[in-house]
Short mmCIF file of C-alpha atoms in Angstrom, two decimals:
data_model
loop_
_atom_site.label_atom_id
_atom_site.label_comp_id
_atom_site.label_asym_id
_atom_site.label_seq_id
_atom_site.Cartn_x
_atom_site.Cartn_y
_atom_site.Cartn_z
CA ALA A 15 3.65 8.01 -14.49
CA LEU A 16 6.31 6.08 -12.68
CA THR A 17 4.09 3.00 -12.54
CA VAL A 18 2.67 2.92 -15.93
CA GLY A 19 6.13 3.51 -17.17
CA PHE A 20 7.58 0.59 -15.32
CA PHE A 21 4.98 -1.78 -16.37
CA VAL A 22 5.50 -0.54 -19.93
CA TYR A 23 9.26 -1.00 -19.97
CA VAL A 24 9.03 -4.46 -18.36
CA ALA A 25 6.27 -5.58 -20.92
CA ARG A 26 8.37 -4.42 -23.89
CA LYS A 27 11.63 -5.93 -22.41
CA ALA A 28 9.98 -9.14 -21.26
CA THR A 29 11.61 -12.56 -22.55
CA SER A 30 11.14 -16.15 -22.22
CA GLY A 31 14.63 -16.38 -21.95
CA THR A 32 17.03 -15.19 -19.41
CA PRO A 33 14.99 -12.60 -17.70
CA SER A 34 16.36 -9.20 -16.55
CA ARG A 35 16.27 -7.94 -12.97
CA THR A 36 13.23 -5.61 -13.56
CA GLN A 37 11.43 -8.53 -15.00
CA VAL A 38 12.32 -10.95 -12.39
CA ILE A 39 11.03 -8.30 -9.74
CA ALA A 40 7.81 -7.55 -11.48
CA GLU A 41 7.06 -11.29 -12.02
CA LEU A 42 7.80 -12.06 -8.06
CA VAL A 43 5.37 -9.20 -7.08
CA ILE A 44 2.67 -10.47 -9.66
CA THR A 45 2.99 -14.06 -8.80
CA GLN A 46 2.97 -13.46 -4.82
CA THR A 47 -0.10 -11.16 -5.47
CA ARG A 48 -1.80 -13.90 -7.42
CA ASN A 49 -1.24 -16.47 -4.77
CA TYR A 50 -2.62 -14.11 -1.90
CA VAL A 51 -5.53 -13.29 -3.98
CA GLU A 52 -6.45 -16.83 -4.52
CA GLU A 53 -5.98 -17.51 -0.90
CA ALA A 54 -8.08 -14.83 0.21
CA VAL A 55 -10.83 -14.55 -2.30
CA GLY A 56 -10.91 -18.30 -3.38
CA HIS A 57 -12.58 -19.27 -6.59
CA ASP A 58 -13.94 -16.92 -9.21
CA VAL A 59 -11.21 -14.29 -8.86
CA PRO A 60 -12.03 -11.19 -10.84
CA SER A 61 -9.64 -10.61 -13.75
CA TRP A 62 -8.75 -7.13 -12.34
CA LEU A 63 -7.87 -7.89 -8.89
CA VAL A 64 -4.33 -9.22 -9.43
CA PRO A 65 -3.26 -6.30 -11.60
CA PHE A 66 -4.85 -3.98 -9.16
CA GLY A 67 -2.93 -5.59 -6.16
CA GLY A 68 0.14 -5.42 -8.11
CA THR A 69 -0.21 -2.00 -9.34
CA LEU A 70 -1.10 -0.65 -5.92
CA PHE A 71 2.15 -2.13 -4.65
CA PHE A 72 4.31 -0.54 -7.17
CA PHE A 73 2.50 3.05 -7.08
CA ILE A 74 2.87 3.21 -3.33
CA LEU A 75 6.47 2.21 -3.46
CA PHE A 76 7.38 4.65 -6.12
CA SER A 77 5.44 7.35 -4.29
CA ASN A 78 7.56 6.56 -1.03
CA TRP A 79 10.67 6.65 -3.07
CA LEU A 80 10.48 10.27 -3.97
CA ALA A 81 11.81 10.86 -0.65
CA TRP A 82 15.21 10.18 -2.13
CA ILE A 83 14.74 13.48 -4.18
CA PRO A 84 15.98 16.50 -1.91
CA SER A 85 13.46 19.33 -2.48
CA GLY A 86 14.01 21.55 0.37
CA HIS A 87 12.31 21.69 3.79
CA SER A 88 9.41 24.01 5.04
CA PRO A 89 7.97 23.70 2.55
CA GLU A 90 9.11 20.43 0.86
CA ARG A 91 8.46 20.96 -2.85
CA LEU A 92 8.54 17.44 -3.73
CA ALA A 93 7.26 15.43 -0.77
CA PRO A 94 6.50 11.74 -0.88
CA PRO A 95 2.74 11.72 -2.07
CA THR A 96 1.97 9.08 0.78
CA ALA A 97 2.98 11.71 3.14
CA ASP A 98 -0.29 13.61 2.54
CA VAL A 99 -3.34 12.29 4.09
CA ASN A 100 -5.35 13.41 1.10
CA LEU A 101 -3.69 10.39 -1.30
CA VAL A 102 -3.90 7.94 1.51
CA TYR A 103 -7.55 8.48 2.04
CA ALA A 104 -8.12 8.59 -1.72
CA LEU A 105 -6.35 5.06 -1.92
CA ALA A 106 -8.57 3.61 1.04
CA LEU A 107 -11.67 5.06 -0.34
CA THR A 108 -10.71 3.26 -3.82
CA VAL A 109 -10.18 0.12 -2.04
CA VAL A 110 -13.38 0.27 0.18
CA ILE A 111 -15.58 1.00 -3.18
CA LEU A 112 -14.06 -1.95 -5.09
CA TYR A 113 -14.11 -4.38 -2.09
CA THR A 114 -17.78 -3.56 -1.35
CA TYR A 115 -18.55 -3.85 -4.83
CA LEU A 116 -17.11 -7.14 -5.04
CA GLY A 117 -18.87 -8.19 -1.86
CA VAL A 118 -22.27 -6.94 -3.26
CA LYS A 119 -21.67 -8.75 -6.40
CA ARG A 120 -20.88 -12.07 -4.91
CA LYS A 121 -23.55 -11.93 -2.15
CA GLY A 122 -25.92 -9.39 -3.14
CA GLY A 123 -28.02 -7.87 -0.29
CA ARG A 124 -26.50 -10.57 2.05
CA TYR A 125 -23.34 -8.52 1.91
CA VAL A 126 -24.90 -5.52 4.09
CA GLY A 127 -27.61 -7.84 5.88
CA ASP A 128 -24.84 -10.02 7.27
CA TRP A 129 -23.70 -7.21 9.47
CA PHE A 130 -27.06 -6.94 11.22
CA THR A 131 -27.79 -10.84 11.59
CA ALA A 132 -24.40 -12.15 12.70
CA LYS A 133 -24.33 -14.18 16.06
CA PRO A 134 -23.69 -13.49 18.63
CA ALA A 135 -25.41 -10.09 18.58
CA ILE A 136 -22.65 -8.41 19.90
CA ARG A 137 -20.53 -8.84 16.94
CA ARG A 138 -23.14 -6.74 14.93
CA PRO A 139 -21.99 -3.27 15.87
CA ILE A 140 -18.26 -4.54 15.46
CA LEU A 141 -18.77 -5.76 11.96
CA VAL A 142 -20.48 -2.16 11.13
CA LEU A 143 -17.55 -0.42 12.81
CA GLU A 144 -14.92 -2.33 10.94
CA GLN A 145 -16.48 -0.99 7.58
CA VAL A 146 -14.84 2.38 8.93
CA VAL A 147 -11.93 1.31 11.01
CA ASN A 148 -10.36 -0.98 8.58
CA PRO A 149 -9.77 1.57 5.61
CA LEU A 150 -9.00 4.36 8.14
CA SER A 151 -6.16 2.04 9.85
CA LEU A 152 -5.17 1.08 6.34
CA SER A 153 -4.58 4.68 5.11
CA LEU A 154 -3.27 6.19 8.52
CA ARG A 155 -0.65 3.55 8.82
CA LEU A 156 1.00 4.43 5.49
CA PHE A 157 0.71 8.10 5.99
CA GLY A 158 2.12 7.93 9.61
CA ASN A 159 5.15 5.93 8.65
CA ILE A 160 6.00 7.82 5.43
CA PHE A 161 5.48 11.20 7.06
CA ALA A 162 7.54 10.23 10.16
CA GLY A 163 10.46 9.57 7.81
CA GLY A 164 10.18 13.12 6.63
CA ILE A 165 10.16 14.35 9.99
CA MET A 166 13.29 12.41 10.63
CA LEU A 167 15.04 14.02 7.59
CA SER A 168 14.10 17.67 8.90
CA VAL A 169 15.53 16.51 12.34
CA ILE A 170 18.74 15.58 10.62
CA ALA A 171 18.80 18.92 8.82
CA LEU A 172 18.47 20.77 12.58
CA LEU A 173 21.96 19.35 13.53
CA PRO A 174 24.21 22.09 14.94
CA PHE A 175 26.59 23.72 12.53
CA TYR A 176 29.82 22.14 13.92
CA LEU A 177 28.13 18.81 13.19
CA PHE A 178 27.59 19.62 9.69
CA PRO A 179 30.25 17.04 8.26
CA LEU A 180 27.86 14.53 9.67
CA TYR A 181 24.80 15.85 7.94
CA GLY A 182 25.47 14.28 4.55
CA LEU A 183 26.20 11.03 6.05
CA ALA A 184 23.27 11.09 8.35
CA ASP A 185 20.82 12.17 5.62
CA PHE A 186 22.05 9.44 3.11
CA GLY A 187 21.96 6.65 5.74
CA TRP A 188 18.34 7.67 6.78
CA ARG A 189 17.25 7.73 3.39
CA LEU A 190 18.83 4.48 2.67
CA PHE A 191 17.12 2.92 5.60
CA ASP A 192 13.77 4.48 5.11
CA SER A 193 13.51 4.01 1.14
CA GLY A 194 15.36 0.52 1.17
CA LEU A 195 13.36 -0.88 4.03
CA ILE A 196 10.41 1.06 5.39
CA ALA A 197 9.05 1.92 1.91
CA PRO A 198 8.78 -1.35 0.39
CA ILE A 199 7.50 -2.87 3.64
CA GLN A 200 4.74 -0.34 3.75
CA ALA A 201 3.85 -0.84 0.27
CA PHE A 202 3.48 -4.52 1.05
CA ILE A 203 1.46 -3.90 3.89
CA PHE A 204 -0.98 -1.79 2.35
CA SER A 205 -1.41 -4.25 -0.80
CA PHE A 206 -1.65 -7.27 1.56
CA LEU A 207 -4.29 -5.92 3.70
CA THR A 208 -6.08 -4.72 0.77
CA ILE A 209 -6.17 -8.20 -0.51
CA LEU A 210 -7.48 -9.42 2.91
CA TYR A 211 -10.18 -6.98 2.92
CA PHE A 212 -11.21 -8.38 -0.49
CA GLY A 213 -11.12 -11.69 1.14
CA PHE A 214 -13.33 -10.56 4.26
CA ALA A 215 -15.88 -8.99 1.69
CA THR A 216 -16.15 -12.47 -0.20
CA ALA A 217 -16.06 -14.77 2.72
CA GLU A 218 -19.48 -16.55 3.48
CA GLU A 219 -19.05 -16.27 7.16
CA HIS A 220 -17.78 -13.59 9.31
#
C-alpha cells in the first residue's frame, strides 16, 4: 500500500517544471534502474522489467522502514516484513520465476540446455547449483541484515535500569543508522542483484 501510494502521489504531483524532492528521488531510482537493466539485459528489454526493478526497491525500502514504528518486543506486533523469511523467500521465488521466464523466452530450450552443455564440463553442476544458490543467497542476505537490526533493538531494550536515560538515545541512534543506511543499502543490493540475474538469464554465454 505504501509503495503504490508513493507512486500514485509522485505521478499526480509530477511536473515538467521544478520537481519536488519526492519526484527527484523517484526519477533517480527509475533512471538508475533503467541504466542497470540496459547494461545487464542489453537489447529488447521487456517493458515491465524497469518498473519491476524500481517497484522492488521501494517495496523493500518501505518494508525495512517499518522498523521505525515501535511495536513492542516478544512479540513485536509490527516487525519489518523483510525480517520474516516468508516474505524474502516469496520475493526470491518471484524473481526466479520472472528471470526463468525471460531466459526461456529469449533462448527457448537452450536456456536449460546450456546448463548441461557448458564447457568445461566441471562448470555444469556449478551452473545447476547456481539456480538454487542465487535466489537463496538473495533472500537470506536481506533477511539476515534486517532481522539482525531487530535483535539489536532488543539488546538495547535490555540495558540495565540505571542506564535507562541512555535507552532513548541509543534506540533512536540505532534506528537512524539502521533505517537511514542499512535499509536503503539492502533494498539497493536486492534490486541490483535481481537485475544481474536477469542479465545472466539472457546472456548468450555463461
